[in-house]
PDB file of N, CA, C and O in Angstrom:
ATOM      1  N   MET A   1      46.343   8.945 198.966  1.00  0.00           N
ATOM      2  CA  MET A   1      47.390   9.428 197.858  1.00  0.00           C
ATOM      3  C   MET A   1      46.708   8.913 196.522  1.00  0.00           C
ATOM      4  O   MET A   1      46.945   9.540 195.493  1.00  0.00           O
ATOM      5  N   THR A   2      45.698   8.577 196.306  1.00  0.00           N
ATOM      6  CA  THR A   2      44.945   8.107 194.717  1.00  0.00           C
ATOM      7  C   THR A   2      44.061   9.560 194.721  1.00  0.00           C
ATOM      8  O   THR A   2      44.071   9.516 193.509  1.00  0.00           O
ATOM      9  N   THR A   3      43.682  10.026 195.567  1.00  0.00           N
ATOM     10  CA  THR A   3      42.811  11.340 195.393  1.00  0.00           C
ATOM     11  C   THR A   3      43.979  12.386 194.949  1.00  0.00           C
ATOM     12  O   THR A   3      43.513  13.035 194.016  1.00  0.00           O
ATOM     13  N   TYR A   4      45.165  12.653 195.442  1.00  0.00           N
ATOM     14  CA  TYR A   4      46.093  13.287 194.928  1.00  0.00           C
ATOM     15  C   TYR A   4      46.763  13.126 192.935  1.00  0.00           C
ATOM     16  O   TYR A   4      46.928  13.519 191.984  1.00  0.00           O
ATOM     17  N   ARG A   5      46.319  11.486 193.038  1.00  0.00           N
ATOM     18  CA  ARG A   5      46.909  11.399 191.988  1.00  0.00           C
ATOM     19  C   ARG A   5      45.780  11.506 190.476  1.00  0.00           C
ATOM     20  O   ARG A   5      45.727  12.098 189.407  1.00  0.00           O
ATOM     21  N   GLY A   6      44.616  11.124 191.017  1.00  0.00           N
ATOM     22  CA  GLY A   6      43.539  11.404 190.110  1.00  0.00           C
ATOM     23  C   GLY A   6      43.359  13.155 189.781  1.00  0.00           C
ATOM     24  O   GLY A   6      42.513  13.239 188.518  1.00  0.00           O
ATOM     25  N   ILE A   7      43.696  14.074 190.923  1.00  0.00           N
ATOM     26  CA  ILE A   7      43.690  15.295 190.290  1.00  0.00           C
ATOM     27  C   ILE A   7      44.303  15.679 189.726  1.00  0.00           C
ATOM     28  O   ILE A   7      44.360  16.245 188.798  1.00  0.00           O
ATOM     29  N   LEU A   8      45.740  15.142 190.235  1.00  0.00           N
ATOM     30  CA  LEU A   8      47.087  15.503 188.805  1.00  0.00           C
ATOM     31  C   LEU A   8      46.577  14.911 187.858  1.00  0.00           C
ATOM     32  O   LEU A   8      47.330  15.471 186.603  1.00  0.00           O
ATOM     33  N   SER A   9      45.962  14.088 187.491  1.00  0.00           N
ATOM     34  CA  SER A   9      45.704  12.844 186.078  1.00  0.00           C
ATOM     35  C   SER A   9      44.888  14.276 185.565  1.00  0.00           C
ATOM     36  O   SER A   9      44.665  14.388 184.600  1.00  0.00           O
ATOM     37  N   LEU A  10      43.937  14.607 185.891  1.00  0.00           N
ATOM     38  CA  LEU A  10      42.839  15.758 185.591  1.00  0.00           C
ATOM     39  C   LEU A  10      43.368  17.042 185.080  1.00  0.00           C
ATOM     40  O   LEU A  10      43.391  17.415 184.180  1.00  0.00           O
ATOM     41  N   VAL A  11      44.355  17.389 186.153  1.00  0.00           N
ATOM     42  CA  VAL A  11      45.104  18.950 185.578  1.00  0.00           C
ATOM     43  C   VAL A  11      45.765  18.606 184.407  1.00  0.00           C
ATOM     44  O   VAL A  11      45.850  19.347 183.549  1.00  0.00           O
ATOM     45  N   ALA A  12      46.702  17.472 184.310  1.00  0.00           N
ATOM     46  CA  ALA A  12      47.344  17.160 183.010  1.00  0.00           C
ATOM     47  C   ALA A  12      46.568  16.859 182.242  1.00  0.00           C
ATOM     48  O   ALA A  12      46.901  17.598 180.791  1.00  0.00           O
ATOM     49  N   LEU A  13      45.591  16.150 181.823  1.00  0.00           N
ATOM     50  CA  LEU A  13      44.337  16.040 180.856  1.00  0.00           C
ATOM     51  C   LEU A  13      43.836  17.105 180.445  1.00  0.00           C
ATOM     52  O   LEU A  13      44.130  17.843 179.437  1.00  0.00           O
ATOM     53  N   ALA A  14      43.253  18.288 181.272  1.00  0.00           N
ATOM     54  CA  ALA A  14      43.030  19.781 181.024  1.00  0.00           C
ATOM     55  C   ALA A  14      44.141  20.542 180.662  1.00  0.00           C
ATOM     56  O   ALA A  14      43.817  21.165 179.225  1.00  0.00           O
ATOM     57  N   LEU A  15      45.900  20.607 181.162  1.00  0.00           N
ATOM     58  CA  LEU A  15      46.448  20.909 180.068  1.00  0.00           C
ATOM     59  C   LEU A  15      46.430  20.728 178.445  1.00  0.00           C
ATOM     60  O   LEU A  15      47.063  21.358 177.891  1.00  0.00           O
ATOM     61  N   PHE A  16      46.166  19.448 178.759  1.00  0.00           N
ATOM     62  CA  PHE A  16      46.739  18.762 177.696  1.00  0.00           C
ATOM     63  C   PHE A  16      45.926  19.107 176.393  1.00  0.00           C
ATOM     64  O   PHE A  16      45.837  19.214 175.358  1.00  0.00           O
ATOM     65  N   LEU A  17      44.499  19.127 176.483  1.00  0.00           N
ATOM     66  CA  LEU A  17      43.384  19.473 176.249  1.00  0.00           C
ATOM     67  C   LEU A  17      43.357  20.599 175.672  1.00  0.00           C
ATOM     68  O   LEU A  17      43.120  21.581 174.586  1.00  0.00           O
ATOM     69  N   ALA A  18      44.340  21.965 176.804  1.00  0.00           N
ATOM     70  CA  ALA A  18      44.301  23.190 176.522  1.00  0.00           C
ATOM     71  C   ALA A  18      45.312  23.721 175.450  1.00  0.00           C
ATOM     72  O   ALA A  18      45.096  25.053 174.650  1.00  0.00           O
ATOM     73  N   ALA A  19      46.134  23.035 175.080  1.00  0.00           N
ATOM     74  CA  ALA A  19      47.409  23.285 174.187  1.00  0.00           C
ATOM     75  C   ALA A  19      46.659  22.701 173.069  1.00  0.00           C
ATOM     76  O   ALA A  19      47.583  22.953 171.979  1.00  0.00           O
ATOM     77  N   CYS A  20      46.250  22.128 172.903  1.00  0.00           N
ATOM     78  CA  CYS A  20      44.943  21.416 171.418  1.00  0.00           C
ATOM     79  C   CYS A  20      44.752  22.704 170.740  1.00  0.00           C
ATOM     80  O   CYS A  20      43.948  23.550 170.955  1.00  0.00           O
ATOM     81  N   GLY A  21      45.473  22.924 169.898  1.00  0.00           N
ATOM     82  CA  GLY A  21      44.962  24.425 169.073  1.00  0.00           C
ATOM     83  C   GLY A  21      45.737  24.468 167.330  1.00  0.00           C
ATOM     84  O   GLY A  21      46.716  23.466 167.338  1.00  0.00           O
ATOM     85  N   ARG A  22      45.034  25.302 166.607  1.00  0.00           N
ATOM     86  CA  ARG A  22      45.299  25.486 165.619  1.00  0.00           C
ATOM     87  C   ARG A  22      46.758  26.659 165.628  1.00  0.00           C
ATOM     88  O   ARG A  22      46.192  27.417 165.855  1.00  0.00           O
ATOM     89  N   PRO A  23      48.006  25.918 165.067  1.00  0.00           N
ATOM     90  CA  PRO A  23      48.410  26.775 165.007  1.00  0.00           C
ATOM     91  C   PRO A  23      48.776  28.005 163.811  1.00  0.00           C
ATOM     92  O   PRO A  23      48.573  27.621 162.869  1.00  0.00           O
ATOM     93  N   GLY A  24      49.818  28.938 163.900  1.00  0.00           N
ATOM     94  CA  GLY A  24      49.902  30.216 162.928  1.00  0.00           C
ATOM     95  C   GLY A  24      48.679  31.351 162.939  1.00  0.00           C
ATOM     96  O   GLY A  24      47.733  31.111 164.108  1.00  0.00           O
ATOM     97  N   PRO A  25      48.805  32.043 162.492  1.00  0.00           N
ATOM     98  CA  PRO A  25      48.189  33.433 162.365  1.00  0.00           C
ATOM     99  C   PRO A  25      46.474  32.556 162.026  1.00  0.00           C
ATOM    100  O   PRO A  25      46.181  31.790 161.342  1.00  0.00           O
ATOM    101  N   VAL A  26      45.466  33.786 162.336  1.00  0.00           N
ATOM    102  CA  VAL A  26      44.491  33.121 161.886  1.00  0.00           C
ATOM    103  C   VAL A  26      44.086  33.969 160.433  1.00  0.00           C
ATOM    104  O   VAL A  26      44.569  35.431 160.083  1.00  0.00           O
ATOM    105  N   ARG A  27      43.293  33.269 159.772  1.00  0.00           N
ATOM    106  CA  ARG A  27      43.137  33.212 158.260  1.00  0.00           C
ATOM    107  C   ARG A  27      41.534  33.472 158.113  1.00  0.00           C
ATOM    108  O   ARG A  27      40.967  32.390 159.130  1.00  0.00           O
ATOM    109  N   PRO A  28      41.360  34.217 157.215  1.00  0.00           N
ATOM    110  CA  PRO A  28      39.641  34.329 156.991  1.00  0.00           C
ATOM    111  C   PRO A  28      39.436  32.994 156.470  1.00  0.00           C
ATOM    112  O   PRO A  28      39.850  32.824 155.545  1.00  0.00           O
ATOM    113  N   PRO A  29      37.975  32.311 156.701  1.00  0.00           N
ATOM    114  CA  PRO A  29      37.564  31.511 155.709  1.00  0.00           C
ATOM    115  C   PRO A  29      36.955  31.905 154.403  1.00  0.00           C
ATOM    116  O   PRO A  29      37.010  33.082 153.904  1.00  0.00           O
ATOM    117  N   GLY A  30      37.145  30.967 153.581  1.00  0.00           N
ATOM    118  CA  GLY A  30      36.869  31.014 152.260  1.00  0.00           C
ATOM    119  C   GLY A  30      37.786  31.180 151.237  1.00  0.00           C
ATOM    120  O   GLY A  30      38.912  31.292 151.662  1.00  0.00           O
ATOM    121  N   PRO A  31      37.506  31.201 149.938  1.00  0.00           N
ATOM    122  CA  PRO A  31      38.722  31.148 148.888  1.00  0.00           C
ATOM    123  C   PRO A  31      39.322  32.551 148.935  1.00  0.00           C
ATOM    124  O   PRO A  31      38.856  33.487 149.248  1.00  0.00           O
ATOM    125  N   PRO A  32      40.896  32.465 148.588  1.00  0.00           N
ATOM    126  CA  PRO A  32      41.125  33.920 148.660  1.00  0.00           C
ATOM    127  C   PRO A  32      40.581  34.936 147.759  1.00  0.00           C
ATOM    128  O   PRO A  32      40.921  36.307 148.510  1.00  0.00           O
ATOM    129  N   GLU A  33      39.910  34.834 146.434  1.00  0.00           N
ATOM    130  CA  GLU A  33      39.698  35.619 145.926  1.00  0.00           C
ATOM    131  C   GLU A  33      38.043  36.225 146.543  1.00  0.00           C
ATOM    132  O   GLU A  33      37.786  37.460 145.972  1.00  0.00           O
ATOM    133  N   ASP A  34      37.616  35.759 147.459  1.00  0.00           N
ATOM    134  CA  ASP A  34      36.279  36.284 147.804  1.00  0.00           C
ATOM    135  C   ASP A  34      36.327  37.117 149.200  1.00  0.00           C
ATOM    136  O   ASP A  34      35.509  37.330 149.679  1.00  0.00           O
ATOM    137  N   ILE A  35      37.759  37.387 149.783  1.00  0.00           N
ATOM    138  CA  ILE A  35      38.217  37.937 150.939  1.00  0.00           C
ATOM    139  C   ILE A  35      38.288  39.269 149.971  1.00  0.00           C
ATOM    140  O   ILE A  35      39.312  39.799 149.611  1.00  0.00           O
ATOM    141  N   LYS A  36      37.348  40.229 150.955  1.00  0.00           N
ATOM    142  CA  LYS A  36      37.340  41.768 150.622  1.00  0.00           C
ATOM    143  C   LYS A  36      38.136  42.319 151.211  1.00  0.00           C
ATOM    144  O   LYS A  36      38.788  43.381 150.729  1.00  0.00           O
ATOM    145  N   TYR A  37      38.378  42.126 152.719  1.00  0.00           N
ATOM    146  CA  TYR A  37      39.525  42.988 153.862  1.00  0.00           C
ATOM    147  C   TYR A  37      40.224  41.789 154.133  1.00  0.00           C
ATOM    148  O   TYR A  37      40.194  40.801 154.618  1.00  0.00           O
ATOM    149  N   PRO A  38      41.662  42.255 153.441  1.00  0.00           N
ATOM    150  CA  PRO A  38      42.760  40.768 153.825  1.00  0.00           C
ATOM    151  C   PRO A  38      43.182  40.656 155.430  1.00  0.00           C
ATOM    152  O   PRO A  38      43.840  39.287 155.460  1.00  0.00           O
ATOM    153  N   ARG A  39      43.186  41.755 156.025  1.00  0.00           N
ATOM    154  CA  ARG A  39      43.512  41.568 157.229  1.00  0.00           C
ATOM    155  C   ARG A  39      42.505  42.385 158.377  1.00  0.00           C
ATOM    156  O   ARG A  39      41.390  43.289 158.086  1.00  0.00           O
ATOM    157  N   PRO A  40      42.179  41.691 159.534  1.00  0.00           N
ATOM    158  CA  PRO A  40      41.215  42.167 160.554  1.00  0.00           C
ATOM    159  C   PRO A  40      41.555  43.930 160.676  1.00  0.00           C
ATOM    160  O   PRO A  40      42.494  44.540 160.611  1.00  0.00           O
ATOM    161  N   TYR A  41      40.079  44.190 161.193  1.00  0.00           N
ATOM    162  CA  TYR A  41      40.139  45.514 161.431  1.00  0.00           C
ATOM    163  C   TYR A  41      40.232  45.918 162.862  1.00  0.00           C
ATOM    164  O   TYR A  41      39.627  45.023 163.660  1.00  0.00           O
ATOM    165  N   PRO A  42      40.468  46.986 163.392  1.00  0.00           N
ATOM    166  CA  PRO A  42      42.015  47.700 162.884  1.00  0.00           C
ATOM    167  C   PRO A  42      43.335  47.506 162.799  1.00  0.00           C
ATOM    168  O   PRO A  42      43.828  45.931 163.741  1.00  0.00           O
ATOM    169  N   SER A  43      43.757  47.336 161.757  1.00  0.00           N
ATOM    170  CA  SER A  43      45.139  46.679 161.772  1.00  0.00           C
ATOM    171  C   SER A  43      46.498  47.630 161.938  1.00  0.00           C
ATOM    172  O   SER A  43      46.464  48.846 162.096  1.00  0.00           O
ATOM    173  N   ARG A  44      47.169  46.948 163.200  1.00  0.00           N
ATOM    174  CA  ARG A  44      48.496  47.616 163.541  1.00  0.00           C
ATOM    175  C   ARG A  44      49.527  47.146 163.764  1.00  0.00           C
ATOM    176  O   ARG A  44      49.376  45.530 163.693  1.00  0.00           O
TER     177      ARG A  44
END
């Protein structure tokens, strides 16, 4: 029974870490005045 609890804990930890991310759209790095192409290519 402890093996299942360990596996379940690892799966829960993996899902928790996979959900960590930066929300919102992708933004190019750097100051806005230095960005030559404001949208990724190709834009659809």
